[in-house]
Amino acid sequence: MAKGQGAQLERKKLLADPIMVTTIVVLIAFLTLFILYPLAILLVDSFVSKEEGVTLSIFQRVMGLSNFRRAITNTLKVGFLVGIASALIGLLFAYVEVYVRLRTRALSGLFKVVSMLPVVSPPFVLSLSMIMLFGKAGIITRYLLKIYDNSVYGFWGITIVQTLTFFPVCYMMLKGLLKNIDPSLEEAARDMGASRMKVFLTVTLPLLLPGIGNAFLVTFIESIADFANPMIIGGSYDTLATTIYLQITGAYDKEGAAAMAVILLCITLAMFVVQKYYLEAKSTATLTGKASRARMLITDRSVTVPLSILCGALALFVVLMYVCVPFGALFKTWGYDFHLTFKWFKMVFTRYKGLKAFKDSFVLSLIASPITALLSMIISYLVVKRKFKAKGFIEAVSMLAMAVPGTVLGIGYIRGFSGGVFHTGFLQGLYGTGAILVIVFIVRSLPTGTRSGISALRQIDKSIEESAYDMGADSFKVFMTVTLPLIKDSFLSGLVTSFVRSITAISAIILLVTPSYLLITVQINEFAEKGSYGIACAFATILILITYSAVLIMNLIIRYFGTSRVSSD
Amino acid sequence: MSNEKKGVRLEHISKIYQDPKTRKEFYAVKDTNLEIEPGTFVTLMGPSGCGKTTTLRMIAGFESPDEGEIYLGEEPINALPPNKRDTAMVFQSYALLPHYNVFDNVAYGLKLRKLSKVEIRAKVENILKLVQLEGMEERMTNQLSGGQQQRVALARALVMEPGVLLFDEPLSNLDAKLRVEMRTEIRRIQQKVGITAIYVTHDQSEAMSLSDKIIIMSNGKVEQIGTPREIYYHPKSRFVADFIGEANFLKAKVIGKEGSKAVIRIDGREMAVNNYADAKQGDEASLVLRPEAVTLAESGQLPCKVTLSTFMGSYQYYQAEAGGTTVQITDYNPVNKRIFEAEQKAYLQFDPDGVYIL
Ligand SMILES: Nc1ncnc2c1ncn2[C@@H]1O[C@H](COP(=O)(O)OP(=O)(O)O)[C@@H](O)[C@H]1O
Ligand SMILES: [Mg+2]
């Protein structure tokens, strides 16, 4: 059997469509140059030395550094614990939301806020508030408990903060899965006389186990890749991301940092492969059937009351931590003088070039977000709706970006572009410009956007686009007049998500930003490290306001201009 | 593209797919040759999975054949993408553009051709009148019933004035009554416009009532091509006889020939029957009996024993053992005849001139 002719004809049809061909070529070039190449150069840097050629000596050297070995164990320890804790808390919240009748509106409102906060807040806000609540000058430790020398820095600080930051992700993932469990499965078990606990342990939990594993691993990866929290609250407890950062910014050891980055990448990549290609598929495989009927919610007070109180307290605590940030910016001196003042906000703008920082962050993110949203919709379209050779490559590379920690990408860009591509000077002009920051923003948000686009497109009957094609539209027309309008919601939310992700990004950007650009997140990090919490909080408060407004505006736009899902049948 | 109706020719067309599970390659369509005359209504029919949709999609350009060449009129079109082909398709799911109203759905292809606004309006209104949807221009597609959506899909394809109109099981989402109504409608419109139509279905009453010609497919191959009558009365294979209508097959032996007829022996009895398949003396063959072409009587061609007898209203349904096979019989107007009961002995009565062997 030879499929030669069919493949050849497909190619001919594709080539008859110049816009499509150009798009594919440009996409491949972009993905290769800005995702694959920076990672490749890290490999080259860490395996090839000028004197010895191909060598393992650089790896031997960094593995010989005791602080690096410690960073590996630290990172894995934190990641493991954060993964477990987040998955469990996420499960608790998901279970309560899906299975338990919540008495009060307030509680379900609180749940919504908790699921939303990590979306709109910069990644390290919780570290700030952790320090302000429980640190040396912490309101809770110092004033309520009269402990004067409490240290929040280190293992527990990072673990708690990361858990609180990441558990909402697990909550949302597990909620989706729980909703897909057919209630009759559990009712059947109840019918046969099993207790509620027994049903949970023998029916619900086994069905959910791959999903919990998936949530665990997703959080594990997030924790390992996290830079900002360990930076602010890690103290002397270094993780891989911070160690790599210090290796290049403090010790100026570029080859060493490259080798470390390769090791970090290998860890996240291995986990990502397991998560993406094994657990993710498995977690939904058992739960494909939509719930046939509404579930009988648990109303038994001996169950609902303790669960509600537990979740309510946790949620309230998280909200409190976020609320503490604007107050940090309003008190005269945190921990000592609680008079309200606007002096920190004023100082942000008068002394610390706040306006420029906000303008730079805002403008760069605003440039990046439409490009990201459009790119991710184009990639989704190509991946879901078209057949062509390089499709596997495009899909794989844009997913790969999801597994690359920001720090690794940052080092890759430094090594890959500071001397031009392959140190030849080609594209050298890019380094240090706003353009490269925009590109990093795009690369960092592309996987999320693509994933949302893909799932939106999978719900659209493929024959709708085929019919447009059949009536004489070329690929470009089909995309513009059919595909894009049908996934408008996904496009709009991609627009905002990428904007928010960009304006709150730090891990890669902090390595690449030059003094000509002031970015808010970098400023916050700097002031937090210096201990100027008032200024850091003022910056963070304004940043949260910006991101929150962006999300609000998006919701309004979707409500008035979006297509509420148009079904095809 | 033009108003001119075109023929379609498939020469040695094959399509190879890979089974997504076993990764094994297989022929979804194999070495298919077809010649479809301009202006005719042709139906591709066969059981699910036999390659009908694949064949249609190759004609539309969504799939590329791995072997062979497709011609539209005299033009080879293998390398043309769907948007450059003079074909228009009506999809099973209708595939209307959900963000457009009826008018814009129908006008979509015309706008791409850059016709003037006036021209577009005239054409769209004309076609909407033809499918009886006048006054519905402003409706969104989700405000239409299934039958109306079907009409929009048809209008949208017709308005392009394609050389060939393609249908993939367009009625399968409608309820039974509407299905009958729409198929009459489709036939009326096709004949009025005089367009070439290729229609995929697995429903035999649709195929019978619509088609000038029926193409029976099985396992990626064409089994038989013919008018509905030929297919029903002269099926060339057991598969076709069984697939179209009901059929009983009785084992027989060919013992001689008489002109165009074959003399066969069943159960010790001899008779001369039609021999379309040109069986030779000594061949094993099957005598094909349609259930409605046989009745039970006290004398007849073959002795049998009744095993089941059920009153069905307009007919009496029997099963009877004859020549080692169970034969199904639908006997209409039972009122005027003797009704046989199970366990009784009887004879199968049929007209040897009207039956045939395979
Ligand atoms: N894209 C595809 N990839 C692999 N196999 C396919 C694909 N499309 C159809 N098939 C297989 O090809 C065979 C013929 O399919 P199809 O033409 O849709 O059948 P029909 O329309 O007659 O029911 C079936 O076995 C089907 O599973
Ligand atoms: Mg089909």
Tab-separated table of N, CA and C in Angstrom, chain A residues 96-217:
chain	number	residue	atom	x	y	z
A	96	VAL	N	-16.123	19.835	48.382
A	96	VAL	CA	-17.146	20.616	49.076
A	96	VAL	C	-18.018	21.355	48.064
A	97	GLU	N	-17.394	21.917	47.059
A	97	GLU	CA	-18.204	22.660	46.089
A	97	GLU	C	-19.157	21.744	45.312
A	98	VAL	N	-18.670	20.570	44.915
A	98	VAL	CA	-19.490	19.724	44.052
A	98	VAL	C	-20.471	18.847	44.838
A	99	TYR	N	-20.070	18.446	46.067
A	99	TYR	CA	-20.867	17.443	46.771
A	99	TYR	C	-21.686	17.970	47.946
A	100	VAL	N	-21.274	19.120	48.469
A	100	VAL	CA	-21.886	19.544	49.723
A	100	VAL	C	-22.778	20.753	49.481
A	101	ARG	N	-23.956	20.738	50.092
A	101	ARG	CA	-24.819	21.905	49.981
A	101	ARG	C	-24.269	23.002	50.868
A	102	LEU	N	-23.815	24.094	50.234
A	102	LEU	CA	-23.272	25.197	51.015
A	102	LEU	C	-24.426	26.055	51.501
A	103	ARG	N	-24.437	26.282	52.793
A	103	ARG	CA	-25.573	26.993	53.397
A	103	ARG	C	-25.645	28.430	52.926
A	104	THR	N	-24.477	29.047	52.903
A	104	THR	CA	-24.503	30.499	52.724
A	104	THR	C	-23.958	30.902	51.368
A	105	ARG	N	-24.523	31.995	50.895
A	105	ARG	CA	-24.038	32.597	49.669
A	105	ARG	C	-22.606	33.073	49.842
A	106	ALA	N	-22.324	33.563	51.056
A	106	ALA	CA	-21.001	34.122	51.326
A	106	ALA	C	-19.923	33.088	51.056
A	107	LEU	N	-20.211	31.855	51.460
A	107	LEU	CA	-19.201	30.822	51.315
A	107	LEU	C	-18.922	30.516	49.841
A	108	SER	N	-19.992	30.426	49.050
A	108	SER	CA	-19.730	30.134	47.635
A	108	SER	C	-19.070	31.324	46.960
A	109	GLY	N	-19.405	32.547	47.441
A	109	GLY	CA	-18.713	33.724	46.934
A	109	GLY	C	-17.225	33.648	47.232
A	110	LEU	N	-16.926	33.223	48.447
A	110	LEU	CA	-15.536	33.104	48.886
A	110	LEU	C	-14.779	32.107	48.005
A	111	PHE	N	-15.465	31.018	47.687
A	111	PHE	CA	-14.845	30.004	46.820
A	111	PHE	C	-14.482	30.605	45.468
A	112	LYS	N	-15.403	31.404	44.951
A	112	LYS	CA	-15.166	32.002	43.644
A	112	LYS	C	-13.952	32.927	43.697
A	113	VAL	N	-13.878	33.720	44.749
A	113	VAL	CA	-12.759	34.650	44.900
A	113	VAL	C	-11.443	33.879	44.951
A	114	VAL	N	-11.451	32.789	45.736
A	114	VAL	CA	-10.225	32.016	45.881
A	114	VAL	C	-9.764	31.451	44.542
A	115	SER	N	-10.728	31.029	43.709
A	115	SER	CA	-10.319	30.449	42.439
A	115	SER	C	-9.836	31.522	41.478
A	116	MET	N	-10.233	32.727	41.747
A	116	MET	CA	-9.925	33.827	40.838
A	116	MET	C	-8.629	34.548	41.201
A	117	LEU	N	-8.326	34.604	42.513
A	117	LEU	CA	-7.181	35.392	42.972
A	117	LEU	C	-5.859	35.064	42.282
A	118	PRO	N	-5.509	33.794	42.186
A	118	PRO	CA	-4.205	33.516	41.578
A	118	PRO	C	-4.142	33.967	40.129
A	119	VAL	N	-5.297	34.099	39.489
A	119	VAL	CA	-5.302	34.539	38.103
A	119	VAL	C	-4.896	36.002	37.996
A	120	VAL	N	-5.406	36.810	38.930
A	120	VAL	CA	-5.171	38.247	38.785
A	120	VAL	C	-3.969	38.759	39.570
A	121	SER	N	-3.417	37.932	40.454
A	121	SER	CA	-2.380	38.513	41.311
A	121	SER	C	-0.995	38.153	40.801
A	122	PRO	N	-0.049	39.042	41.020
A	122	PRO	CA	1.334	38.723	40.682
A	122	PRO	C	1.775	37.532	41.529
A	123	PRO	N	2.717	36.767	41.057
A	123	PRO	CA	3.004	35.485	41.682
A	123	PRO	C	3.550	35.570	43.113
A	124	PHE	N	4.149	36.711	43.494
A	124	PHE	CA	4.867	36.700	44.774
A	124	PHE	C	4.149	37.503	45.853
A	125	VAL	N	2.906	37.888	45.570
A	125	VAL	CA	2.173	38.700	46.534
A	125	VAL	C	2.040	37.992	47.877
A	126	LEU	N	1.828	36.691	47.819
A	126	LEU	CA	1.639	35.965	49.065
A	126	LEU	C	2.916	35.948	49.899
A	127	SER	N	4.058	35.943	49.255
A	127	SER	CA	5.311	36.002	50.011
A	127	SER	C	5.387	37.302	50.803
A	128	LEU	N	5.038	38.381	50.106
A	128	LEU	CA	5.031	39.682	50.774
A	128	LEU	C	4.149	39.664	52.017
A	129	SER	N	2.916	39.199	51.824
A	129	SER	CA	1.994	39.285	52.949
A	129	SER	C	2.362	38.288	54.040
A	130	MET	N	2.941	37.183	53.643
A	130	MET	CA	3.408	36.218	54.638
A	130	MET	C	4.412	36.885	55.570
A	131	ILE	N	5.332	37.615	54.959
A	131	ILE	CA	6.333	38.296	55.768
A	131	ILE	C	5.684	39.355	56.661
A	132	MET	N	4.697	40.045	56.069
A	132	MET	CA	4.072	41.126	56.836
A	132	MET	C	3.164	40.608	57.936
A	133	LEU	N	2.660	39.402	57.761
A	133	LEU	CA	1.789	38.864	58.806
A	133	LEU	C	2.556	38.059	59.849
A	134	PHE	N	3.553	37.319	59.400
A	134	PHE	CA	4.197	36.374	60.318
A	134	PHE	C	5.676	36.629	60.543
A	135	GLY	N	6.210	37.642	59.893
A	135	GLY	CA	7.649	37.891	60.038
A	135	GLY	C	7.979	38.570	61.352
A	136	LYS	N	9.185	39.114	61.412
A	136	LYS	CA	9.648	39.773	62.632
A	136	LYS	C	8.713	40.895	63.055
A	137	ALA	N	8.273	41.671	62.038
A	137	ALA	CA	7.361	42.760	62.348
A	137	ALA	C	5.937	42.376	62.005
A	138	GLY	N	5.677	41.059	61.915
A	138	GLY	CA	4.368	40.590	61.470
A	138	GLY	C	3.265	40.943	62.437
A	139	ILE	N	2.127	41.345	61.859
A	139	ILE	CA	1.005	41.740	62.708
A	139	ILE	C	0.589	40.593	63.605
A	140	ILE	N	0.504	39.428	63.020
A	140	ILE	CA	0.022	38.295	63.809
A	140	ILE	C	1.071	37.842	64.798
A	141	THR	N	2.282	37.646	64.327
A	141	THR	CA	3.312	37.140	65.236
A	141	THR	C	3.667	38.167	66.310
A	142	ARG	N	3.913	39.413	65.864
A	142	ARG	CA	4.433	40.385	66.810
A	142	ARG	C	3.344	40.958	67.713
A	143	TYR	N	2.189	41.297	67.107
A	143	TYR	CA	1.187	42.005	67.905
A	143	TYR	C	0.166	41.102	68.559
A	144	LEU	N	-0.217	40.046	67.852
A	144	LEU	CA	-1.212	39.172	68.450
A	144	LEU	C	-0.556	38.144	69.362
A	145	LEU	N	0.545	37.574	68.903
A	145	LEU	CA	1.136	36.476	69.660
A	145	LEU	C	2.349	36.906	70.486
A	146	LYS	N	2.757	38.155	70.286
A	146	LYS	CA	3.902	38.685	71.036
A	146	LYS	C	5.179	37.861	70.828
A	147	ILE	N	5.324	37.330	69.614
A	147	ILE	CA	6.597	36.663	69.306
A	147	ILE	C	7.435	37.678	68.548
A	148	TYR	N	8.647	37.960	69.026
A	148	TYR	CA	9.398	39.059	68.436
A	148	TYR	C	10.472	38.614	67.462
A	149	ASP	N	10.768	37.313	67.455
A	149	ASP	CA	11.865	36.925	66.562
A	149	ASP	C	11.464	35.788	65.616
A	150	ASN	N	10.177	35.784	65.228
A	150	ASN	CA	9.757	34.697	64.350
A	150	ASN	C	10.391	34.858	62.971
A	151	SER	N	10.866	33.745	62.410
A	151	SER	CA	11.401	33.816	61.056
A	151	SER	C	10.503	33.047	60.112
A	152	VAL	N	10.033	33.731	59.068
A	152	VAL	CA	9.205	33.036	58.093
A	152	VAL	C	10.036	32.586	56.907
A	153	TYR	N	11.297	33.015	56.899
A	153	TYR	CA	12.119	32.698	55.736
A	153	TYR	C	12.511	31.231	55.749
A	154	GLY	N	12.629	30.659	54.530
A	154	GLY	CA	13.120	29.291	54.456
A	154	GLY	C	12.070	28.298	54.010
A	155	PHE	N	12.323	27.039	54.338
A	155	PHE	CA	11.533	25.922	53.843
A	155	PHE	C	10.029	26.099	54.055
A	156	TRP	N	9.660	26.365	55.312
A	156	TRP	CA	8.217	26.439	55.587
A	156	TRP	C	7.577	27.644	54.938
A	157	GLY	N	8.293	28.738	54.919
A	157	GLY	CA	7.780	29.942	54.255
A	157	GLY	C	7.442	29.655	52.802
A	158	ILE	N	8.428	29.099	52.103
A	158	ILE	CA	8.209	28.817	50.682
A	158	ILE	C	7.056	27.829	50.513
A	159	THR	N	7.098	26.773	51.323
A	159	THR	CA	6.096	25.716	51.170
A	159	THR	C	4.682	26.249	51.375
A	160	ILE	N	4.511	27.022	52.443
A	160	ILE	CA	3.165	27.536	52.719
A	160	ILE	C	2.708	28.495	51.621
A	161	VAL	N	3.603	29.409	51.285
A	161	VAL	CA	3.225	30.405	50.291
A	161	VAL	C	2.903	29.748	48.947
A	162	GLN	N	3.736	28.798	48.531
A	162	GLN	CA	3.487	28.139	47.245
A	162	GLN	C	2.199	27.318	47.294
A	163	THR	N	1.969	26.675	48.412
A	163	THR	CA	0.738	25.890	48.521
A	163	THR	C	-0.481	26.788	48.361
A	164	LEU	N	-0.443	27.922	49.076
A	164	LEU	CA	-1.578	28.844	48.990
A	164	LEU	C	-1.702	29.432	47.588
A	165	THR	N	-0.561	29.584	46.916
A	165	THR	CA	-0.613	30.141	45.570
A	165	THR	C	-1.160	29.125	44.561
A	166	PHE	N	-0.758	27.861	44.721
A	166	PHE	CA	-1.060	26.894	43.669
A	166	PHE	C	-2.303	26.032	43.911
A	167	PHE	N	-2.779	25.939	45.156
A	167	PHE	CA	-3.885	25.004	45.359
A	167	PHE	C	-5.146	25.362	44.561
A	168	PRO	N	-5.403	26.678	44.307
A	168	PRO	CA	-6.595	26.956	43.501
A	168	PRO	C	-6.554	26.301	42.123
A	169	VAL	N	-5.356	26.124	41.576
A	169	VAL	CA	-5.249	25.457	40.277
A	169	VAL	C	-5.740	24.014	40.400
A	170	CYS	N	-5.297	23.348	41.474
A	170	CYS	CA	-5.741	21.966	41.712
A	170	CYS	C	-7.251	21.928	41.924
A	171	TYR	N	-7.726	22.895	42.668
A	171	TYR	CA	-9.158	22.992	42.956
A	171	TYR	C	-9.952	23.044	41.657
A	172	MET	N	-9.541	23.916	40.741
A	172	MET	CA	-10.271	24.036	39.484
A	172	MET	C	-10.185	22.761	38.651
A	173	MET	N	-8.999	22.154	38.627
A	173	MET	CA	-8.837	20.921	37.840
A	173	MET	C	-9.732	19.809	38.382
A	174	LEU	N	-9.682	19.634	39.709
A	174	LEU	CA	-10.418	18.521	40.316
A	174	LEU	C	-11.927	18.771	40.281
A	175	LYS	N	-12.298	20.028	40.367
A	175	LYS	CA	-13.721	20.345	40.273
A	175	LYS	C	-14.281	19.868	38.935
A	176	GLY	N	-13.525	20.156	37.864
A	176	GLY	CA	-13.948	19.715	36.536
A	176	GLY	C	-14.144	18.210	36.481
A	177	LEU	N	-13.212	17.492	37.112
A	177	LEU	CA	-13.306	16.025	37.069
A	177	LEU	C	-14.471	15.512	37.902
A	178	LEU	N	-14.606	16.078	39.107
A	178	LEU	CA	-15.683	15.611	39.999
A	178	LEU	C	-17.053	15.788	39.360
A	179	LYS	N	-17.193	16.901	38.633
A	179	LYS	CA	-18.496	17.163	38.006
A	179	LYS	C	-18.827	16.120	36.960
A	180	ASN	N	-17.798	15.468	36.447
A	180	ASN	CA	-18.043	14.460	35.413
A	180	ASN	C	-18.303	13.066	35.956
A	181	ILE	N	-18.224	12.917	37.257
A	181	ILE	CA	-18.539	11.595	37.812
A	181	ILE	C	-20.049	11.410	37.804
A	182	ASP	N	-20.475	10.321	37.234
A	182	ASP	CA	-21.904	10.059	37.173
A	182	ASP	C	-22.420	9.730	38.573
A	183	PRO	N	-23.356	10.534	39.091
A	183	PRO	CA	-23.829	10.325	40.472
A	183	PRO	C	-24.391	8.927	40.692
A	184	SER	N	-24.900	8.305	39.629
A	184	SER	CA	-25.533	6.998	39.850
A	184	SER	C	-24.520	5.944	40.296
A	185	LEU	N	-23.228	6.163	39.930
A	185	LEU	CA	-22.209	5.221	40.399
A	185	LEU	C	-22.168	5.202	41.918
A	186	GLU	N	-22.151	6.422	42.485
A	186	GLU	CA	-22.054	6.518	43.938
A	186	GLU	C	-23.360	6.113	44.606
A	187	GLU	N	-24.467	6.487	43.954
A	187	GLU	CA	-25.754	6.124	44.536
A	187	GLU	C	-25.917	4.615	44.578
A	188	ALA	N	-25.395	3.955	43.533
A	188	ALA	CA	-25.480	2.496	43.512
A	188	ALA	C	-24.753	1.917	44.722
A	189	ALA	N	-23.577	2.476	45.016
A	189	ALA	CA	-22.807	1.977	46.158
A	189	ALA	C	-23.529	2.271	47.474
A	190	ARG	N	-24.130	3.470	47.551
A	190	ARG	CA	-24.893	3.832	48.754
A	190	ARG	C	-26.049	2.855	48.936
A	191	ASP	N	-26.671	2.553	47.800
A	191	ASP	CA	-27.804	1.639	47.796
A	191	ASP	C	-27.450	0.284	48.379
A	192	MET	N	-26.212	-0.145	48.075
A	192	MET	CA	-25.785	-1.444	48.558
A	192	MET	C	-25.336	-1.374	50.006
A	193	GLY	N	-25.528	-0.227	50.626
A	193	GLY	CA	-25.316	-0.147	52.059
A	193	GLY	C	-24.001	0.451	52.490
A	194	ALA	N	-23.226	1.021	51.539
A	194	ALA	CA	-21.949	1.602	51.927
A	194	ALA	C	-22.185	2.947	52.613
A	195	SER	N	-21.351	3.256	53.602
A	195	SER	CA	-21.463	4.547	54.258
A	195	SER	C	-20.894	5.619	53.333
A	196	ARG	N	-21.192	6.881	53.679
A	196	ARG	CA	-20.713	7.992	52.864
A	196	ARG	C	-19.191	7.945	52.731
A	197	MET	N	-18.516	7.692	53.839
A	197	MET	CA	-17.059	7.630	53.843
A	197	MET	C	-16.589	6.495	52.945
A	198	LYS	N	-17.268	5.373	53.070
A	198	LYS	CA	-16.898	4.182	52.301
A	198	LYS	C	-17.063	4.483	50.807
A	199	VAL	N	-18.144	5.165	50.454
A	199	VAL	CA	-18.369	5.499	49.051
A	199	VAL	C	-17.247	6.398	48.546
A	200	PHE	N	-16.886	7.369	49.363
A	200	PHE	CA	-15.811	8.268	48.958
A	200	PHE	C	-14.522	7.481	48.739
A	201	LEU	N	-14.228	6.572	49.674
A	201	LEU	CA	-12.958	5.855	49.599
A	201	LEU	C	-12.951	4.782	48.516
A	202	THR	N	-14.108	4.170	48.252
A	202	THR	CA	-14.087	3.044	47.318
A	202	THR	C	-14.586	3.398	45.926
A	203	VAL	N	-15.316	4.491	45.787
A	203	VAL	CA	-15.817	4.850	44.455
A	203	VAL	C	-15.203	6.152	43.962
A	204	THR	N	-15.465	7.229	44.693
A	204	THR	CA	-15.038	8.543	44.236
A	204	THR	C	-13.515	8.637	44.114
A	205	LEU	N	-12.843	8.277	45.190
A	205	LEU	CA	-11.392	8.447	45.219
A	205	LEU	C	-10.677	7.638	44.131
A	206	PRO	N	-10.987	6.344	43.981
A	206	PRO	CA	-10.310	5.596	42.915
A	206	PRO	C	-10.548	6.201	41.533
A	207	LEU	N	-11.763	6.687	41.279
A	207	LEU	CA	-12.041	7.306	39.985
A	207	LEU	C	-11.199	8.559	39.790
A	208	LEU	N	-10.919	9.201	40.921
A	208	LEU	CA	-10.288	10.511	40.867
A	208	LEU	C	-8.766	10.421	40.963
A	209	LEU	N	-8.277	9.241	41.318
A	209	LEU	CA	-6.855	9.123	41.652
A	209	LEU	C	-5.904	9.619	40.554
A	210	PRO	N	-6.115	9.211	39.298
A	210	PRO	CA	-5.224	9.744	38.267
A	210	PRO	C	-5.306	11.269	38.194
A	211	GLY	N	-6.501	11.809	38.408
A	211	GLY	CA	-6.678	13.259	38.383
A	211	GLY	C	-5.914	13.933	39.512
A	212	ILE	N	-5.934	13.298	40.681
A	212	ILE	CA	-5.192	13.862	41.807
A	212	ILE	C	-3.694	13.796	41.525
A	213	GLY	N	-3.276	12.669	40.955
A	213	GLY	CA	-1.870	12.531	40.561
A	213	GLY	C	-1.486	13.625	39.583
A	214	ASN	N	-2.381	13.870	38.639
A	214	ASN	CA	-2.146	14.906	37.641
A	214	ASN	C	-2.007	16.277	38.309
A	215	ALA	N	-2.938	16.587	39.202
A	215	ALA	CA	-2.894	17.872	39.898
A	215	ALA	C	-1.602	17.994	40.710
A	216	PHE	N	-1.232	16.905	41.372
A	216	PHE	CA	-0.008	16.882	42.158
A	216	PHE	C	1.197	17.233	41.297
A	217	LEU	N	1.276	16.577	40.138
A	217	LEU	CA	2.452	16.770	39.304
A	217	LEU	C	2.472	18.167	38.684
